[in-house]
XYZ file of C-alpha atoms in Angstrom:
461
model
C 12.048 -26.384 -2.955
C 11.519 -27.516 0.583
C 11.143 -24.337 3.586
C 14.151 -26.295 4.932
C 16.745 -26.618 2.161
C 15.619 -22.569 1.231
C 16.564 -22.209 4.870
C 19.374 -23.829 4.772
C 20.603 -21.903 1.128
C 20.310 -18.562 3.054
C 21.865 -18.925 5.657
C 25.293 -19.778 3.653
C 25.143 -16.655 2.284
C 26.855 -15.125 4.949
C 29.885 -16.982 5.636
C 32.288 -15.306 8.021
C 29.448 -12.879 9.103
C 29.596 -12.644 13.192
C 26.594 -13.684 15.456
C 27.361 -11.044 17.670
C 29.043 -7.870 16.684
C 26.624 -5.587 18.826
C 23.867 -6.102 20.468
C 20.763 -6.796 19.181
C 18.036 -4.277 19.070
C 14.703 -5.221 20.126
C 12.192 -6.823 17.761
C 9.102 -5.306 16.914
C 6.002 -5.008 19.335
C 8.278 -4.762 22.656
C 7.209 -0.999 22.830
C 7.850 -0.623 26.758
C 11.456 -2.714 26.409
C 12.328 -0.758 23.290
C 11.319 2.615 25.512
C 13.161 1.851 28.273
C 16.506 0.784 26.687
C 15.932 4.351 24.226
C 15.899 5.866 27.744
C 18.345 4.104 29.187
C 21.121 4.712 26.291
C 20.688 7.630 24.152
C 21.298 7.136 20.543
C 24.211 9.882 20.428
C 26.210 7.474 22.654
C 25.627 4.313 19.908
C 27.752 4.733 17.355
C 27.732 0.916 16.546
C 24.878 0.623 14.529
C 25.935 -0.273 11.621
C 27.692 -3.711 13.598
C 24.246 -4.506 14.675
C 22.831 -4.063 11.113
C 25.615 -6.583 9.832
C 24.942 -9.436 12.644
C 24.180 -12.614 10.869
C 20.650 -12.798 12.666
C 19.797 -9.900 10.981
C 20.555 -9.838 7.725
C 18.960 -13.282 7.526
C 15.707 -11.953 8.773
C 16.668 -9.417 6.467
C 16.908 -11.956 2.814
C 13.741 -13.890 3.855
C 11.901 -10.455 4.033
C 13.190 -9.329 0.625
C 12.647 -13.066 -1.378
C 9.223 -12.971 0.500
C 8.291 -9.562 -0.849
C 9.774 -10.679 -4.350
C 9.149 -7.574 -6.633
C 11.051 -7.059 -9.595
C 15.167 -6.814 -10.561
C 16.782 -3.321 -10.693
C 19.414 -1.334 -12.691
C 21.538 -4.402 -12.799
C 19.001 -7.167 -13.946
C 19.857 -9.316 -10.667
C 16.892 -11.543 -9.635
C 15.335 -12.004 -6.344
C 15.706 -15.465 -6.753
C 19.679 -14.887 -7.666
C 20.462 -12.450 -4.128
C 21.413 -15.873 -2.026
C 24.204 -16.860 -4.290
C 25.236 -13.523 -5.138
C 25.592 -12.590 -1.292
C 27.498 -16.181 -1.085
C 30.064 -15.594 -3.127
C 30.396 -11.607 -2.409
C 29.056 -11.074 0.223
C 32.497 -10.688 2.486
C 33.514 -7.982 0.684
C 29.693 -6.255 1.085
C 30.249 -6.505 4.369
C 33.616 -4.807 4.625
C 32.423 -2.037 2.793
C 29.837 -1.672 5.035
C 32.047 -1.387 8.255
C 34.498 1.011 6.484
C 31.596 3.504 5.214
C 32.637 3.037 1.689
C 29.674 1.064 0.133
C 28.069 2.774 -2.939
C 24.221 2.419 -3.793
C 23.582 2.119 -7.241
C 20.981 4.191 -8.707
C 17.252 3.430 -8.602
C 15.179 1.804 -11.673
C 12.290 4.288 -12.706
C 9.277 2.842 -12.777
C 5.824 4.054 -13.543
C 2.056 3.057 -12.182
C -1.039 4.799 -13.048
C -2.547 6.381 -10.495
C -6.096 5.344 -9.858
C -7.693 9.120 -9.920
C -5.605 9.213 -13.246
C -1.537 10.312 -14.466
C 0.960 7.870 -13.090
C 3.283 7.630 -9.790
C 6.850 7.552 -10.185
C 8.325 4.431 -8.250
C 12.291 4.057 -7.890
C 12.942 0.442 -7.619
C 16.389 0.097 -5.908
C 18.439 -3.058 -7.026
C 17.563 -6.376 -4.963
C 20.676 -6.005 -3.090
C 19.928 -2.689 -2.339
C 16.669 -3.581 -0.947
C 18.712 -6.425 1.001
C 20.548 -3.732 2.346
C 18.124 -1.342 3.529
C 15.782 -3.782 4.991
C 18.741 -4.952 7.569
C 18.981 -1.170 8.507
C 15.265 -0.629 8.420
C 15.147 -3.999 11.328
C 17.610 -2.263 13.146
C 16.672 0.952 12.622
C 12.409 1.052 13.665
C 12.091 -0.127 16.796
C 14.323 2.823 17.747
C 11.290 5.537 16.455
C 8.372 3.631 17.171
C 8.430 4.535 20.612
C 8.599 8.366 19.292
C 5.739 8.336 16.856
C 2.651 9.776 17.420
C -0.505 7.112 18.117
C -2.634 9.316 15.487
C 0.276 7.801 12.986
C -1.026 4.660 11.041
C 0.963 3.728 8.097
C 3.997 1.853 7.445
C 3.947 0.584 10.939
C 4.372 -2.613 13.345
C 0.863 -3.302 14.291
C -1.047 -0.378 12.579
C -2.795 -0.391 9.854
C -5.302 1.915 7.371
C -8.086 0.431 8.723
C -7.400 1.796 12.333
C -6.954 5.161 10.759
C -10.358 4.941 9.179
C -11.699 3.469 12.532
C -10.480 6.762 14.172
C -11.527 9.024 11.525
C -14.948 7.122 12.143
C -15.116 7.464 16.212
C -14.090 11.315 16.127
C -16.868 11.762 13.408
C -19.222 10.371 16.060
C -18.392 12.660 18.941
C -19.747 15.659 16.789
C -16.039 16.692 14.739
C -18.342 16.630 11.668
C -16.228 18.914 9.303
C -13.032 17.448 7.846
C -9.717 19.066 7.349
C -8.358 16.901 4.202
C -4.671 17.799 4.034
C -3.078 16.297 0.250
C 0.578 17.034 -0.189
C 1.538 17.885 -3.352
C 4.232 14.665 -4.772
C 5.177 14.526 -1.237
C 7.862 11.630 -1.894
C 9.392 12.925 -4.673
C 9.447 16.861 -2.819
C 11.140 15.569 0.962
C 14.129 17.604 1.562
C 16.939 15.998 2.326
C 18.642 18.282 4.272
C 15.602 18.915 6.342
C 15.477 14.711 6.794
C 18.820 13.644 8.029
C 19.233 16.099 10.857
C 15.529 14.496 11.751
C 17.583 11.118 11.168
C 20.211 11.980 13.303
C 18.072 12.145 16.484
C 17.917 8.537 16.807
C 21.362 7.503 14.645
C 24.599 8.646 16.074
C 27.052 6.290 14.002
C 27.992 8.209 11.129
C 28.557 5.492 8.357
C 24.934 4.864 9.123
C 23.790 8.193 8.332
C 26.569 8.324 5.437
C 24.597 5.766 3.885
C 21.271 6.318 3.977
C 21.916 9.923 2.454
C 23.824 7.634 -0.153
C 20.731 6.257 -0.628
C 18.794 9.488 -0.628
C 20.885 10.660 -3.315
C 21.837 7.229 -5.365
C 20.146 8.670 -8.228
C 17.528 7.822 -11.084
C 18.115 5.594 -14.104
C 15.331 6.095 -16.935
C 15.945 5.682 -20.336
C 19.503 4.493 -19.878
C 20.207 7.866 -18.487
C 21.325 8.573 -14.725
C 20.176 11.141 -12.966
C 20.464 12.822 -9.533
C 18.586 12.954 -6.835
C 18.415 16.228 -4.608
C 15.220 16.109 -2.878
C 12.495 13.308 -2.482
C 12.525 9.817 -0.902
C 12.788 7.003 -3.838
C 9.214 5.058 -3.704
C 9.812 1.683 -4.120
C 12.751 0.917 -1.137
C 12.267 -0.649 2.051
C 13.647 2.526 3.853
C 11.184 5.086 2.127
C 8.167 4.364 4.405
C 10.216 5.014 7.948
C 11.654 7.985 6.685
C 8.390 9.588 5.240
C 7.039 8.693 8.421
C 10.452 10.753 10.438
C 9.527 13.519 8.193
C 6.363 14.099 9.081
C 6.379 13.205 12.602
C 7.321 17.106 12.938
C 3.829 17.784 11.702
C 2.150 14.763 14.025
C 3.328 16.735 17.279
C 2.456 20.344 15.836
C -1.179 18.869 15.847
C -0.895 17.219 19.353
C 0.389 20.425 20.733
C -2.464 22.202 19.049
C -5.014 19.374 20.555
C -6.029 18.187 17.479
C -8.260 15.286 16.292
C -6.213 13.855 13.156
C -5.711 10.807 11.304
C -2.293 10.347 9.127
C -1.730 7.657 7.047
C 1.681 8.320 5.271
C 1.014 11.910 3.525
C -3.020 11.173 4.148
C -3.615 13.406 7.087
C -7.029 14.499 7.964
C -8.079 16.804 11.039
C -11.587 15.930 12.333
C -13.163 19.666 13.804
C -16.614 21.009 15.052
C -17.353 24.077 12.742
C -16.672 24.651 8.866
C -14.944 28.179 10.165
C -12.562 26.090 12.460
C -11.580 23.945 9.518
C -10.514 27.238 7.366
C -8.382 28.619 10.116
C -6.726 24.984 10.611
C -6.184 24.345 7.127
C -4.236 27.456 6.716
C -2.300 27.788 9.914
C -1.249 23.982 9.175
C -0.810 24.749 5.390
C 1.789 27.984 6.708
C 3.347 25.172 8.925
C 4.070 22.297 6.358
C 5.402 24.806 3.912
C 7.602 26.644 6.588
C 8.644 24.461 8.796
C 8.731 20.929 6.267
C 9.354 22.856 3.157
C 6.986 21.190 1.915
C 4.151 21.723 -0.730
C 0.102 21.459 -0.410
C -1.831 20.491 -2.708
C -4.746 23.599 -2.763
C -6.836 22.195 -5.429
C -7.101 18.692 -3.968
C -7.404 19.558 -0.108
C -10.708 20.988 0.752
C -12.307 21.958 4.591
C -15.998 19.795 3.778
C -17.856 17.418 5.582
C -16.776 13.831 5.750
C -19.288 12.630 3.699
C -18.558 14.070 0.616
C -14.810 13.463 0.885
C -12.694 10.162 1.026
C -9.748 9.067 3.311
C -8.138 5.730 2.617
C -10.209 4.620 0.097
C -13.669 4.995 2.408
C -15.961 7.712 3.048
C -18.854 7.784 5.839
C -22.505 8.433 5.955
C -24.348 11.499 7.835
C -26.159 10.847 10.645
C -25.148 10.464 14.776
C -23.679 7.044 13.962
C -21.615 7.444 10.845
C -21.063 4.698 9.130
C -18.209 3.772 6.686
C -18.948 3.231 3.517
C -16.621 2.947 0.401
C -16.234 5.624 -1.518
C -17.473 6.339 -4.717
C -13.971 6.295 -6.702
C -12.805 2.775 -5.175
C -16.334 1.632 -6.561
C -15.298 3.023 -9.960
C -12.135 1.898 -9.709
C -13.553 -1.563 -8.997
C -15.699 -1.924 -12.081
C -13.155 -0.657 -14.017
C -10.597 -3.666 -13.052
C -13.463 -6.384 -13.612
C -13.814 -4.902 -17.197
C -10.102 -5.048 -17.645
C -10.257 -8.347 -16.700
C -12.578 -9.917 -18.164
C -12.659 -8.032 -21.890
C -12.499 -10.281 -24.567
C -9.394 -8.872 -26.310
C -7.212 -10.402 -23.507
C -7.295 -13.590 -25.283
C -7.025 -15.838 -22.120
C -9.400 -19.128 -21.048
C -12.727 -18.540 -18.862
C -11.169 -20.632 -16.776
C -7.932 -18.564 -15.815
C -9.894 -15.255 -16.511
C -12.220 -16.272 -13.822
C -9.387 -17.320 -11.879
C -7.465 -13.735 -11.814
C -10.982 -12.483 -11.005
C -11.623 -14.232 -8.269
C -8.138 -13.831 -6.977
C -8.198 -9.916 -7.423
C -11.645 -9.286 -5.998
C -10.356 -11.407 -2.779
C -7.988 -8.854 -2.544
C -10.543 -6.277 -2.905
C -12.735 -7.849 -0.156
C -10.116 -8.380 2.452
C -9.278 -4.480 2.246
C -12.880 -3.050 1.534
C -15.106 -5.103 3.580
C -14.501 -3.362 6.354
C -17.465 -1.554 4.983
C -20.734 -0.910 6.926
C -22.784 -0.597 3.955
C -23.959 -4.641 2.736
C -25.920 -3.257 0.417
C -23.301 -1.539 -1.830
C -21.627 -4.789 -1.289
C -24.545 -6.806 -3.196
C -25.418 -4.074 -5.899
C -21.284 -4.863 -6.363
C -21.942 -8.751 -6.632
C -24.958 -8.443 -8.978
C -23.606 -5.905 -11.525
C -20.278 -8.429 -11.094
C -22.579 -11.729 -12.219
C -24.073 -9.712 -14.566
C -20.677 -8.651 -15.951
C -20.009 -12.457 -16.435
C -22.827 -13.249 -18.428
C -22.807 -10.779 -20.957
C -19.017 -11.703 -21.288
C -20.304 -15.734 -21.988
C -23.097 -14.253 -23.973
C -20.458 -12.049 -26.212
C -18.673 -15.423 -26.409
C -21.066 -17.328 -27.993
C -21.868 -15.143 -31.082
C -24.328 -15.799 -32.954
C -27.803 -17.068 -32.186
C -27.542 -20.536 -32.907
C -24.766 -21.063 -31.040
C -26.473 -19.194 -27.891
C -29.754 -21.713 -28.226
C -27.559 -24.596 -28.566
C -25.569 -23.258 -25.053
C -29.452 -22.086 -23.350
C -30.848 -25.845 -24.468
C -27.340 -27.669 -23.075
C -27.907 -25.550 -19.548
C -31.657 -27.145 -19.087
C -33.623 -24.313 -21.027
C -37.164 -25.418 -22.776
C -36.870 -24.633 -26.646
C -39.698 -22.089 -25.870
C -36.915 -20.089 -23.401
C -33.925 -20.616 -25.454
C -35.518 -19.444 -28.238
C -36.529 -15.767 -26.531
C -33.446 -15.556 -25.212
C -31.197 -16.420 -27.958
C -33.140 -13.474 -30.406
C -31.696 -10.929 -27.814
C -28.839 -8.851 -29.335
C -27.850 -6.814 -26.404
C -25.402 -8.210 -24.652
C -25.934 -6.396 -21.538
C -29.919 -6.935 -22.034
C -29.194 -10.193 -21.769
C -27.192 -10.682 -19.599
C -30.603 -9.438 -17.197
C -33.074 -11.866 -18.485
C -34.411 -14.679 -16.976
C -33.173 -16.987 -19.487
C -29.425 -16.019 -19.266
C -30.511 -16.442 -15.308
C -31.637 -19.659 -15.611
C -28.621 -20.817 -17.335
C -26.019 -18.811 -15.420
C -27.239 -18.953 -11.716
C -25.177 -17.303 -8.973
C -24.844 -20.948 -7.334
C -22.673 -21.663 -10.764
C -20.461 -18.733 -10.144
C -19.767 -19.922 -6.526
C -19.186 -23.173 -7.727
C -16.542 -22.187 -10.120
C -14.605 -20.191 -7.274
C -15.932 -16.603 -7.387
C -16.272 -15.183 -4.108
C -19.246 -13.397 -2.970
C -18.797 -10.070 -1.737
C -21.594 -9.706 0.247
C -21.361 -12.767 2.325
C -25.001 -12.694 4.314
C -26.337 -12.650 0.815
C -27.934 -15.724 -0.353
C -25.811 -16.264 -3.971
């Protein structure tokens, strides 16, 4: 389908739905225009917010957002690609709802991920018009609290992003903060308590069907096993609105360190606090620790937070070396985690072609790259590549079976009979796939040809 007649589908999906109810809110990145007009008119004297949630420019940016993000149906089996027609043919009555205060979330669909240190994360995938829904009040409702959030704040945000919070982590490393606070809060989105989180809300939100909603959200419930259940505490992972209000909840704790003059990093619940001395770190960590569970009534995680040096702990998925100039460095369990995705994907049980199973490599470790290379270690980056190639021959090697078949395949790729032959007689597949036969036969140059992306790119593949 052509980007104009998708274009042109949406927007008839909200017929009847006013251009200009309220005024528009600022759009994201005009910090000093959103600022001023926060100054300028208080949020206790707007009580027309949810008018400018409901303006046709809105929700439109709204759908592309959601069909964009695609993601999967919820409780009612409704399709992104089904939401335009759906809001067509219904979507007047949404709307009225809306207005009056009387619209109803349904619950959330329980989903769960493993977690890549191990056990699995709990996700709560609201239904696509749900998301719909909270994305036009998440537009409406961000620009009003980025002005308010701390700059030590990274995640979930217009023009932030993790690797800024690991750049900082790196710089305060480098001005001698060489002991690390590392803060973990124990199943922070599933423990955020509600009535601790719309007062917070209520700051910036003065129309009440607004805030009647959202804590309709907050307590929409959980569907597992055909079974609904409530929701009393926690923030539903999986919803457009859960990253703004993790990030309202804890913007209590972002000004408790900048009154204390602290050196931090948060990332959603990541939070590390960059100080001079090993003793400072053990008073921080348990004033802070007193504060979170007094103040947030919330939980942290003893076992998994630890006062040690930077080095030996990770933030973000990166660590960094010792030394005057730190430099970042990937940590040891992404590297794990890593090698343990290549296997997955290219085991021979999976029953798929070389030519898509090298094409779902290639496509993840792109992925992996554009986060991860923001390393300052190359080297790790080629030990990576070579164990990867390596990987990939022992995976054509298991392939070919038996040792005919593998001279036959060493002969075909321009080995002498002398070669194949001392290759072939090798039973280790991971022997191998290190000899200078298999080399010969398998160079890296193939590899790039057939699409696989080199991690290290200064290295000669």
């Amino acid at each position: 389908m052509s980007r104009k007649r998708q274009n042109n589908q949406l927007q008839l999906a909200f017929p009847g739905a006013p251009r200009s109810e309220a005024k528009r809110p600022p759009e994201q990145g005009t910090e000093l225009f959103t600022a001023k007009r926060s100054a300028e008119r208080p949020a206790n004297h707007d009580d027309s917010l949810m008018e400018a949630i409901c303006e046709a420019e809105n929700l439109q940016q709204a759908l592309h957002r959601v069909c964009a993000n695609k993601g999967g149906p919820g409780v009612d089996g409704m399709t992104v690609g089904e939401l335009p027609a759906h809001l067509k043919a219904h979507w007047q009555t949404i709307r009225e709802q809306l207005l009056s205060g009387t619209y109803s979330p349904a619950p959330v669909k329980r989903v769960e991920i493993p977690k890549p240190g191990g056990g699995v994360r709990k996700l709560g995938i609201p239904t696509v018009l749900d998301r719909f829904i909270q994305q036009a009040i998440l537009q409406v409702l961000q620009p009003r609290w980025e002005p308010t959030f701390s700059q030590h704040s990274y995640g979930f945000r217009p023009q932030r992003s993790a690797h800024q919070a690991v750049a900082q982590a790196q710089a305060y490393i480098a001005e001698g903060r060489t002991w690390v606070v590392d803060i973990d809060l124990e199943k922070f989105f599933d423990k955020v308590n509600h009535d601790k989180l719309m007062p917070r809300v209520a700051r910036q939100v003065a129309d009440k069907r607004v805030l009647k909603l959202i804590r309709a959200y907050l307590n929409a419930g959980v569907m597992e096993n055909g079974l609904v259940s409530p929701t009393e505490e926690g923030t539903p992972q999986g919803g457009p609105l859960s990253p703004l209000l993790s990030n309202i909840v804890l913007h209590d704790l972002d000004k408790e360190l900048e009154s204390r003059g602290h050196a931090f990093a948060r990332y959603a619940d990541d939070c590390n606090i960059y100080v001079r001395s090993k003793r400072a770190g053990l008073r921080v960590m348990e004033s802070i620790t007193d504060f979170i569970t007094r103040k947030l009534k919330l939980k942290v995680n003893r076992e998994k937070s630890a006062v040690d040096r930077p080095s030996r702990r990770k933030f973000l998925g990166f660590s960094f070396t010792v030394g005057k100039s730190p430099k970042r460095r990937i940590s040891p369990q992404a590297k794990k985690r890593l090698k343990q995705k290549v296997r997955e994907l290219t085991r021979r049980t999976r029953n798929v072609g070389g030519k898509r199973m090298l094409a779902e490599l290639s496509a993840y470790l792109r992925g992996w790259l554009g986060y991860y290379g923001f390393c300052e270690t190359p080297s790790v980056l080629r030990d990576l590549d070579s164990w990867i190639r390596r990987r990939l021959r022992a995976v054509a090697w298991k392939q070919w079976k038996r040792g005919r078949t593998r001279f036959a395949e060493l002969r075909r790729r321009g080995l002498t009979k002398d070669q194949a032959a001392k290759t072939a007689c090798l039973h280790s597949p991971w022997r191998a796939s290190d000899s200078p036969g298999l080399h010969a036969a398998l160079p890296n140059a193939l590899w790039r040809r057939l699409g696989l992306p080199t991690l290290e790119a200064s290295r000669e593949a």
